[in-house]
């Protein structure tokens, strides 16, 4: 299978090249050239374990990796999950289930994609006989998940920049207490935006980038989207047949990465009734799905920080399909957005989407209510998805993080501090972080001294 850029000015690439490239050179995002129709294979998929289902799904796309190699890479990617079901479905009521996506090594759903991406990078190093240095900036969860995807992998090193003192202590420990020699947690002075801006300049230095074979961790990698399709499919197959076509997945989101994966699966012929886009107070997606206008606002930091986003980086993939897969129209919209910070789709139909938003003032009350009504503790991101649930649908809420990652917010809401053994174990390990100025020259120098060659 080949992958095209949404902006239509990059030649189609095979799976491994599209994954290694990340962002297409024309500024677009990679998508499958044609979407497969899975409707005839669903009976065959039912009953497969998580890793086997993931392999069966990915082999449709990763046609340039030998099947047995792919099977092994996928199997390895889900061994660090603590629950044997990988993504267990918990029933809270007759019309309400929770899909728990937080049993990976960093206790948030990003592990589903980044464990796999780490193994794909490792494979690429072996095949090409080349090392790879992965670089990213994080405000929390992505950096930790990317680090745990590459931990100790031969031929790789990973450098994660984060704003010193501005990520939670637990998140910092997940990055800085691994003990792995190929992991570098770089605590940068300034804000996340300062770290991001410095990183952009490092990548813009073409000579430096090529010399150290730098690759970016970001939320738009094709492999991340495809890996995330699998838990929707797994959950859908586990529901009783009579309930499958009533299912609305309720997805806490900021970048539209998670919900995009579910929607793509629906486009591949899996009869899912619909999706609810659940935002926090940074509600650009809520506003789009209720009005058809996409307009940036200012980011207001919230209790659900991994959704504090105003420009949803994966939304372009959805838009591409909405404009009839016409790259010229998409380019015109993106140009209008870059110039004015807004656009409106003409004759736009909401389709099978609904939307909700949840402010910081509402999150603690929802955590309390869910605990009281169901005896279940949700993290502040997942709490956003419990806003305005539709009683007449079968709602499957995606739980994107473990409540143990946000002990203060949970304690303030219900007086209980959730714990997790893996997080407790981190507290006794030394923090190894490198303090740097948010300055491209300082960052380049650090990388030059520590990169694998
Ligand atoms: C990253 C993250 C999200 C948002 O994911 P999107 O890619 O924006 O859909 C939600 N919850 C948690 C816990 C996260 O780490």
PDB file of C-alpha atoms in Angstrom, residues 18-271:
ATOM      1  CA  UNK A  18       6.039   7.475   5.303  1.00  0.00           C
ATOM      2  CA  UNK A  19       6.625   6.535   8.954  1.00  0.00           C
ATOM      3  CA  UNK A  20      10.282   7.601   8.825  1.00  0.00           C
ATOM      4  CA  UNK A  21       9.362  10.904   7.117  1.00  0.00           C
ATOM      5  CA  UNK A  22       6.666  11.977   9.620  1.00  0.00           C
ATOM      6  CA  UNK A  23       5.466  15.272   8.176  1.00  0.00           C
ATOM      7  CA  UNK A  24       5.351  15.210   4.357  1.00  0.00           C
ATOM      8  CA  UNK A  25       7.800  17.630   2.665  1.00  0.00           C
ATOM      9  CA  UNK A  26       4.862  19.645   1.228  1.00  0.00           C
ATOM     10  CA  UNK A  27       3.647  20.301   4.787  1.00  0.00           C
ATOM     11  CA  UNK A  28       0.826  17.746   4.543  1.00  0.00           C
ATOM     12  CA  UNK A  29       0.034  14.575   6.471  1.00  0.00           C
ATOM     13  CA  UNK A  30       0.202  11.033   5.120  1.00  0.00           C
ATOM     14  CA  UNK A  31      -2.952   8.998   4.546  1.00  0.00           C
ATOM     15  CA  UNK A  32      -3.572   5.627   2.860  1.00  0.00           C
ATOM     16  CA  UNK A  33      -3.999   6.108  -0.902  1.00  0.00           C
ATOM     17  CA  UNK A  34      -7.252   4.162  -0.669  1.00  0.00           C
ATOM     18  CA  UNK A  35      -9.022   2.996   2.459  1.00  0.00           C
ATOM     19  CA  UNK A  36      -9.491  -0.780   2.610  1.00  0.00           C
ATOM     20  CA  UNK A  37     -12.956  -2.263   3.161  1.00  0.00           C
ATOM     21  CA  UNK A  38     -12.840  -4.378   6.315  1.00  0.00           C
ATOM     22  CA  UNK A  39     -16.523  -5.323   6.404  1.00  0.00           C
ATOM     23  CA  UNK A  40     -15.897  -8.798   4.979  1.00  0.00           C
ATOM     24  CA  UNK A  41     -13.116  -9.583   7.473  1.00  0.00           C
ATOM     25  CA  UNK A  42     -14.894  -8.706  10.729  1.00  0.00           C
ATOM     26  CA  UNK A  43     -16.134 -12.245  11.426  1.00  0.00           C
ATOM     27  CA  UNK A  44     -12.616 -13.540  10.982  1.00  0.00           C
ATOM     28  CA  UNK A  45     -11.218 -10.880  13.353  1.00  0.00           C
ATOM     29  CA  UNK A  46     -13.646 -11.651  16.182  1.00  0.00           C
ATOM     30  CA  UNK A  47     -11.938 -13.614  18.937  1.00  0.00           C
ATOM     31  CA  UNK A  48      -8.359 -12.592  18.078  1.00  0.00           C
ATOM     32  CA  UNK A  49      -6.212 -11.381  20.967  1.00  0.00           C
ATOM     33  CA  UNK A  50      -5.093  -7.746  20.925  1.00  0.00           C
ATOM     34  CA  UNK A  51      -1.633  -8.183  19.402  1.00  0.00           C
ATOM     35  CA  UNK A  52      -2.840 -10.647  16.775  1.00  0.00           C
ATOM     36  CA  UNK A  53      -5.677  -8.318  15.767  1.00  0.00           C
ATOM     37  CA  UNK A  54      -3.214  -5.441  15.565  1.00  0.00           C
ATOM     38  CA  UNK A  55      -0.979  -7.486  13.283  1.00  0.00           C
ATOM     39  CA  UNK A  56      -3.906  -8.478  11.024  1.00  0.00           C
ATOM     40  CA  UNK A  57      -4.914  -4.837  10.730  1.00  0.00           C
ATOM     41  CA  UNK A  58      -1.453  -3.374  10.187  1.00  0.00           C
ATOM     42  CA  UNK A  59      -0.407  -5.927   7.580  1.00  0.00           C
ATOM     43  CA  UNK A  60      -2.956  -4.355   5.215  1.00  0.00           C
ATOM     44  CA  UNK A  61      -0.927  -1.127   5.358  1.00  0.00           C
ATOM     45  CA  UNK A  62       2.663  -2.150   6.179  1.00  0.00           C
ATOM     46  CA  UNK A  63       3.048  -4.219   3.037  1.00  0.00           C
ATOM     47  CA  UNK A  64       6.774  -3.442   2.802  1.00  0.00           C
ATOM     48  CA  UNK A  65       7.583  -5.277   6.067  1.00  0.00           C
ATOM     49  CA  UNK A  66       7.699  -9.090   5.842  1.00  0.00           C
ATOM     50  CA  UNK A  67       4.641 -10.529   7.611  1.00  0.00           C
ATOM     51  CA  UNK A  68       6.553 -12.541  10.218  1.00  0.00           C
ATOM     52  CA  UNK A  69       8.752  -9.556  11.058  1.00  0.00           C
ATOM     53  CA  UNK A  70       5.695  -7.344  11.467  1.00  0.00           C
ATOM     54  CA  UNK A  71       3.981  -9.947  13.635  1.00  0.00           C
ATOM     55  CA  UNK A  72       7.012 -10.030  15.969  1.00  0.00           C
ATOM     56  CA  UNK A  73       7.286  -6.214  16.131  1.00  0.00           C
ATOM     57  CA  UNK A  74       3.616  -5.914  17.002  1.00  0.00           C
ATOM     58  CA  UNK A  75       3.720  -8.714  19.586  1.00  0.00           C
ATOM     59  CA  UNK A  76       6.689  -7.060  21.273  1.00  0.00           C
ATOM     60  CA  UNK A  77       4.883  -3.707  21.375  1.00  0.00           C
ATOM     61  CA  UNK A  78       2.181  -4.931  23.741  1.00  0.00           C
ATOM     62  CA  UNK A  79       4.316  -6.954  26.163  1.00  0.00           C
ATOM     63  CA  UNK A  80       4.897  -3.996  28.509  1.00  0.00           C
ATOM     64  CA  UNK A  81       1.148  -3.626  29.184  1.00  0.00           C
ATOM     65  CA  UNK A  82       0.089  -4.642  32.673  1.00  0.00           C
ATOM     66  CA  UNK A  83      -3.416  -5.892  31.818  1.00  0.00           C
ATOM     67  CA  UNK A  84      -3.642  -9.184  29.893  1.00  0.00           C
ATOM     68  CA  UNK A  85      -6.505  -7.745  27.817  1.00  0.00           C
ATOM     69  CA  UNK A  86      -4.318  -4.733  26.854  1.00  0.00           C
ATOM     70  CA  UNK A  87      -7.417  -2.520  26.384  1.00  0.00           C
ATOM     71  CA  UNK A  88     -10.075  -3.887  28.774  1.00  0.00           C
ATOM     72  CA  UNK A  89     -13.690  -2.814  28.437  1.00  0.00           C
ATOM     73  CA  UNK A  90     -15.429  -2.163  31.776  1.00  0.00           C
ATOM     74  CA  UNK A  91     -19.203  -2.048  32.041  1.00  0.00           C
ATOM     75  CA  UNK A  92     -20.525   0.769  34.235  1.00  0.00           C
ATOM     76  CA  UNK A  93     -24.207   0.552  33.277  1.00  0.00           C
ATOM     77  CA  UNK A  94     -26.598  -0.886  30.658  1.00  0.00           C
ATOM     78  CA  UNK A  95     -25.696   1.869  28.190  1.00  0.00           C
ATOM     79  CA  UNK A  96     -22.245   2.831  29.422  1.00  0.00           C
ATOM     80  CA  UNK A  97     -18.844   1.196  29.138  1.00  0.00           C
ATOM     81  CA  UNK A  98     -15.300   2.456  29.631  1.00  0.00           C
ATOM     82  CA  UNK A  99     -12.455   1.420  27.345  1.00  0.00           C
ATOM     83  CA  UNK A 100      -9.346   1.590  29.544  1.00  0.00           C
ATOM     84  CA  UNK A 101      -6.362   2.717  27.480  1.00  0.00           C
ATOM     85  CA  UNK A 102      -3.965   3.315  30.348  1.00  0.00           C
ATOM     86  CA  UNK A 103      -2.336  -0.031  31.089  1.00  0.00           C
ATOM     87  CA  UNK A 104       0.824   0.703  29.103  1.00  0.00           C
ATOM     88  CA  UNK A 105       4.175   1.629  30.684  1.00  0.00           C
ATOM     89  CA  UNK A 106       3.414   5.371  31.061  1.00  0.00           C
ATOM     90  CA  UNK A 107      -0.250   4.914  32.031  1.00  0.00           C
ATOM     91  CA  UNK A 108      -1.752   6.925  29.161  1.00  0.00           C
ATOM     92  CA  UNK A 109      -3.163   5.956  25.769  1.00  0.00           C
ATOM     93  CA  UNK A 110      -0.142   7.276  23.851  1.00  0.00           C
ATOM     94  CA  UNK A 111       1.677   4.036  24.716  1.00  0.00           C
ATOM     95  CA  UNK A 112      -0.496   2.167  22.180  1.00  0.00           C
ATOM     96  CA  UNK A 113       1.134   4.027  19.323  1.00  0.00           C
ATOM     97  CA  UNK A 114       4.536   4.888  20.740  1.00  0.00           C
ATOM     98  CA  UNK A 115       5.487   1.384  21.859  1.00  0.00           C
ATOM     99  CA  UNK A 116       4.877   0.296  18.271  1.00  0.00           C
ATOM    100  CA  UNK A 117       6.628   3.314  16.761  1.00  0.00           C
ATOM    101  CA  UNK A 118       9.698   2.604  18.919  1.00  0.00           C
ATOM    102  CA  UNK A 119       9.834  -0.943  17.574  1.00  0.00           C
ATOM    103  CA  UNK A 120       9.382   0.278  13.996  1.00  0.00           C
ATOM    104  CA  UNK A 121      12.327   2.659  14.495  1.00  0.00           C
ATOM    105  CA  UNK A 122      14.396  -0.179  15.957  1.00  0.00           C
ATOM    106  CA  UNK A 123      13.544  -2.338  12.951  1.00  0.00           C
ATOM    107  CA  UNK A 124      14.495   0.442  10.566  1.00  0.00           C
ATOM    108  CA  UNK A 125      17.894   0.774  12.278  1.00  0.00           C
ATOM    109  CA  UNK A 126      18.562  -2.945  11.821  1.00  0.00           C
ATOM    110  CA  UNK A 127      17.423  -3.044   8.190  1.00  0.00           C
ATOM    111  CA  UNK A 128      19.299   0.060   7.090  1.00  0.00           C
ATOM    112  CA  UNK A 129      22.300  -0.519   9.356  1.00  0.00           C
ATOM    113  CA  UNK A 130      21.967   3.083  10.544  1.00  0.00           C
ATOM    114  CA  UNK A 131      21.404   4.690  13.901  1.00  0.00           C
ATOM    115  CA  UNK A 132      18.624   7.155  14.596  1.00  0.00           C
ATOM    116  CA  UNK A 133      18.383  10.053  17.041  1.00  0.00           C
ATOM    117  CA  UNK A 134      14.861  10.964  18.015  1.00  0.00           C
ATOM    118  CA  UNK A 135      14.082  14.461  19.204  1.00  0.00           C
ATOM    119  CA  UNK A 136      10.905  15.981  20.595  1.00  0.00           C
ATOM    120  CA  UNK A 137       9.434  18.641  22.853  1.00  0.00           C
ATOM    121  CA  UNK A 138       6.699  17.752  25.294  1.00  0.00           C
ATOM    122  CA  UNK A 139       4.371  19.303  27.800  1.00  0.00           C
ATOM    123  CA  UNK A 140       3.972  15.898  29.431  1.00  0.00           C
ATOM    124  CA  UNK A 141       2.525  12.611  28.207  1.00  0.00           C
ATOM    125  CA  UNK A 142       3.964  12.345  24.696  1.00  0.00           C
ATOM    126  CA  UNK A 143       7.572  12.675  25.837  1.00  0.00           C
ATOM    127  CA  UNK A 144       7.231   9.996  28.490  1.00  0.00           C
ATOM    128  CA  UNK A 145       5.504   7.598  26.081  1.00  0.00           C
ATOM    129  CA  UNK A 146       8.100   8.205  23.349  1.00  0.00           C
ATOM    130  CA  UNK A 147      10.934   7.579  25.814  1.00  0.00           C
ATOM    131  CA  UNK A 148       9.399   4.294  26.945  1.00  0.00           C
ATOM    132  CA  UNK A 149       8.997   3.257  23.311  1.00  0.00           C
ATOM    133  CA  UNK A 150      12.751   3.554  22.705  1.00  0.00           C
ATOM    134  CA  UNK A 151      14.141   2.660  26.131  1.00  0.00           C
ATOM    135  CA  UNK A 152      17.398   0.747  25.726  1.00  0.00           C
ATOM    136  CA  UNK A 153      16.883   0.044  21.988  1.00  0.00           C
ATOM    137  CA  UNK A 154      20.232  -0.495  20.245  1.00  0.00           C
ATOM    138  CA  UNK A 155      21.048   2.057  17.554  1.00  0.00           C
ATOM    139  CA  UNK A 156      18.697   4.686  18.960  1.00  0.00           C
ATOM    140  CA  UNK A 157      18.869   7.646  21.313  1.00  0.00           C
ATOM    141  CA  UNK A 158      16.055   9.925  22.371  1.00  0.00           C
ATOM    142  CA  UNK A 159      16.226  13.562  23.482  1.00  0.00           C
ATOM    143  CA  UNK A 160      13.085  15.052  25.009  1.00  0.00           C
ATOM    144  CA  UNK A 161      12.877  18.756  25.810  1.00  0.00           C
ATOM    145  CA  UNK A 162      10.402  19.929  28.403  1.00  0.00           C
ATOM    146  CA  UNK A 163       9.857  23.183  30.287  1.00  0.00           C
ATOM    147  CA  UNK A 164      11.711  22.868  33.599  1.00  0.00           C
ATOM    148  CA  UNK A 165       9.307  23.008  36.539  1.00  0.00           C
ATOM    149  CA  UNK A 166       6.232  23.072  34.319  1.00  0.00           C
ATOM    150  CA  UNK A 167       5.445  19.378  33.894  1.00  0.00           C
ATOM    151  CA  UNK A 168       4.016  17.393  36.796  1.00  0.00           C
ATOM    152  CA  UNK A 169       6.574  15.748  39.136  1.00  0.00           C
ATOM    153  CA  UNK A 170       5.305  12.306  38.136  1.00  0.00           C
ATOM    154  CA  UNK A 171       5.594  13.088  34.430  1.00  0.00           C
ATOM    155  CA  UNK A 172       9.135  14.328  34.985  1.00  0.00           C
ATOM    156  CA  UNK A 173      10.024  11.112  36.805  1.00  0.00           C
ATOM    157  CA  UNK A 174       8.635   9.013  33.967  1.00  0.00           C
ATOM    158  CA  UNK A 175      11.112  10.780  31.677  1.00  0.00           C
ATOM    159  CA  UNK A 176      14.087  11.294  33.965  1.00  0.00           C
ATOM    160  CA  UNK A 177      14.173   8.139  36.133  1.00  0.00           C
ATOM    161  CA  UNK A 178      14.435   5.440  33.469  1.00  0.00           C
ATOM    162  CA  UNK A 179      18.108   4.679  34.119  1.00  0.00           C
ATOM    163  CA  UNK A 180      18.530   3.993  30.359  1.00  0.00           C
ATOM    164  CA  UNK A 181      21.742   5.227  28.749  1.00  0.00           C
ATOM    165  CA  UNK A 182      20.036   6.181  25.469  1.00  0.00           C
ATOM    166  CA  UNK A 183      17.466   8.510  27.086  1.00  0.00           C
ATOM    167  CA  UNK A 184      18.113  12.225  27.654  1.00  0.00           C
ATOM    168  CA  UNK A 185      15.558  14.290  29.564  1.00  0.00           C
ATOM    169  CA  UNK A 186      16.380  17.916  28.783  1.00  0.00           C
ATOM    170  CA  UNK A 187      14.866  20.418  31.230  1.00  0.00           C
ATOM    171  CA  UNK A 188      14.786  23.687  29.340  1.00  0.00           C
ATOM    172  CA  UNK A 189      14.259  27.099  30.920  1.00  0.00           C
ATOM    173  CA  UNK A 190      11.104  28.888  29.741  1.00  0.00           C
ATOM    174  CA  UNK A 191       7.742  27.607  28.562  1.00  0.00           C
ATOM    175  CA  UNK A 192       6.719  24.707  26.350  1.00  0.00           C
ATOM    176  CA  UNK A 193       6.476  27.136  23.422  1.00  0.00           C
ATOM    177  CA  UNK A 194      10.105  28.232  23.996  1.00  0.00           C
ATOM    178  CA  UNK A 195      11.228  24.595  23.931  1.00  0.00           C
ATOM    179  CA  UNK A 196       9.166  23.960  20.804  1.00  0.00           C
ATOM    180  CA  UNK A 197      10.536  27.027  19.023  1.00  0.00           C
ATOM    181  CA  UNK A 198      14.159  26.058  19.812  1.00  0.00           C
ATOM    182  CA  UNK A 199      13.500  22.547  18.564  1.00  0.00           C
ATOM    183  CA  UNK A 200      12.072  23.855  15.298  1.00  0.00           C
ATOM    184  CA  UNK A 201      15.301  25.736  14.682  1.00  0.00           C
ATOM    185  CA  UNK A 202      17.375  22.633  15.373  1.00  0.00           C
ATOM    186  CA  UNK A 203      15.344  20.738  12.757  1.00  0.00           C
ATOM    187  CA  UNK A 204      15.601  23.606  10.288  1.00  0.00           C
ATOM    188  CA  UNK A 205      19.399  23.120  10.234  1.00  0.00           C
ATOM    189  CA  UNK A 206      19.431  20.622   7.384  1.00  0.00           C
ATOM    190  CA  UNK A 207      23.131  19.738   7.669  1.00  0.00           C
ATOM    191  CA  UNK A 208      22.877  19.049  11.376  1.00  0.00           C
ATOM    192  CA  UNK A 209      19.675  17.074  10.919  1.00  0.00           C
ATOM    193  CA  UNK A 210      21.166  14.815   8.289  1.00  0.00           C
ATOM    194  CA  UNK A 211      24.485  14.370  10.079  1.00  0.00           C
ATOM    195  CA  UNK A 212      22.787  12.993  13.203  1.00  0.00           C
ATOM    196  CA  UNK A 213      19.874  11.332  11.405  1.00  0.00           C
ATOM    197  CA  UNK A 214      17.391  13.258  13.540  1.00  0.00           C
ATOM    198  CA  UNK A 215      13.793  12.194  13.540  1.00  0.00           C
ATOM    199  CA  UNK A 216      10.907  14.064  15.179  1.00  0.00           C
ATOM    200  CA  UNK A 217       8.425  12.676  17.709  1.00  0.00           C
ATOM    201  CA  UNK A 218       5.105  14.310  17.032  1.00  0.00           C
ATOM    202  CA  UNK A 219       1.450  13.543  17.043  1.00  0.00           C
ATOM    203  CA  UNK A 220       0.998  13.376  13.288  1.00  0.00           C
ATOM    204  CA  UNK A 221       3.001  10.243  12.468  1.00  0.00           C
ATOM    205  CA  UNK A 222       1.049   7.850  10.254  1.00  0.00           C
ATOM    206  CA  UNK A 223       1.972   4.854  12.444  1.00  0.00           C
ATOM    207  CA  UNK A 224       0.365   6.517  15.453  1.00  0.00           C
ATOM    208  CA  UNK A 225      -2.955   6.954  13.703  1.00  0.00           C
ATOM    209  CA  UNK A 226      -3.030   3.370  12.411  1.00  0.00           C
ATOM    210  CA  UNK A 227      -2.001   1.860  15.761  1.00  0.00           C
ATOM    211  CA  UNK A 228      -4.851   3.762  17.401  1.00  0.00           C
ATOM    212  CA  UNK A 229      -7.460   2.319  15.019  1.00  0.00           C
ATOM    213  CA  UNK A 230      -6.887  -1.088  16.592  1.00  0.00           C
ATOM    214  CA  UNK A 231      -8.336  -0.453  20.056  1.00  0.00           C
ATOM    215  CA  UNK A 232     -11.578   0.781  18.505  1.00  0.00           C
ATOM    216  CA  UNK A 233     -11.776  -2.377  16.437  1.00  0.00           C
ATOM    217  CA  UNK A 234     -10.913  -4.596  19.424  1.00  0.00           C
ATOM    218  CA  UNK A 235     -13.591  -2.926  21.579  1.00  0.00           C
ATOM    219  CA  UNK A 236     -16.219  -3.065  18.824  1.00  0.00           C
ATOM    220  CA  UNK A 237     -15.595  -6.792  18.321  1.00  0.00           C
ATOM    221  CA  UNK A 238     -15.926  -7.475  22.049  1.00  0.00           C
ATOM    222  CA  UNK A 239     -19.402  -5.932  22.320  1.00  0.00           C
ATOM    223  CA  UNK A 240     -22.440  -8.204  21.943  1.00  0.00           C
ATOM    224  CA  UNK A 241     -23.581  -8.232  18.286  1.00  0.00           C
ATOM    225  CA  UNK A 242     -26.883  -6.525  19.147  1.00  0.00           C
ATOM    226  CA  UNK A 243     -25.058  -3.541  20.641  1.00  0.00           C
ATOM    227  CA  UNK A 244     -22.312  -2.974  18.118  1.00  0.00           C
ATOM    228  CA  UNK A 245     -24.271  -0.788  15.742  1.00  0.00           C
ATOM    229  CA  UNK A 246     -25.587   1.385  18.580  1.00  0.00           C
ATOM    230  CA  UNK A 247     -22.128   2.337  19.775  1.00  0.00           C
ATOM    231  CA  UNK A 248     -21.034   5.904  20.131  1.00  0.00           C
ATOM    232  CA  UNK A 249     -17.378   6.197  21.144  1.00  0.00           C
ATOM    233  CA  UNK A 250     -16.859   9.193  23.416  1.00  0.00           C
ATOM    234  CA  UNK A 251     -13.343  10.518  22.984  1.00  0.00           C
ATOM    235  CA  UNK A 252     -11.500  13.094  25.108  1.00  0.00           C
ATOM    236  CA  UNK A 253      -9.392  14.930  22.561  1.00  0.00           C
ATOM    237  CA  UNK A 254      -7.366  18.034  21.780  1.00  0.00           C
ATOM    238  CA  UNK A 255      -5.357  17.234  18.647  1.00  0.00           C
ATOM    239  CA  UNK A 256      -8.104  15.126  17.085  1.00  0.00           C
ATOM    240  CA  UNK A 257      -5.584  12.263  16.914  1.00  0.00           C
ATOM    241  CA  UNK A 258      -7.542   9.763  18.931  1.00  0.00           C
ATOM    242  CA  UNK A 259     -10.977  10.393  17.426  1.00  0.00           C
ATOM    243  CA  UNK A 260      -9.549  10.531  13.899  1.00  0.00           C
ATOM    244  CA  UNK A 261      -8.401   6.912  14.244  1.00  0.00           C
ATOM    245  CA  UNK A 262     -11.910   5.762  15.181  1.00  0.00           C
ATOM    246  CA  UNK A 263     -13.463   7.724  12.353  1.00  0.00           C
ATOM    247  CA  UNK A 264     -11.039   6.213   9.809  1.00  0.00           C
ATOM    248  CA  UNK A 265     -12.023   2.754  10.998  1.00  0.00           C
ATOM    249  CA  UNK A 266     -15.686   3.639  10.446  1.00  0.00           C
ATOM    250  CA  UNK A 267     -14.771   4.755   6.904  1.00  0.00           C
ATOM    251  CA  UNK A 268     -13.200   1.310   6.422  1.00  0.00           C
ATOM    252  CA  UNK A 269     -16.601  -0.327   6.774  1.00  0.00           C
ATOM    253  CA  UNK A 270     -16.832  -1.020  10.516  1.00  0.00           C
ATOM    254  CA  UNK A 271     -20.453  -0.103  11.364  1.00  0.00           C
TER     255      UNK A 271
END
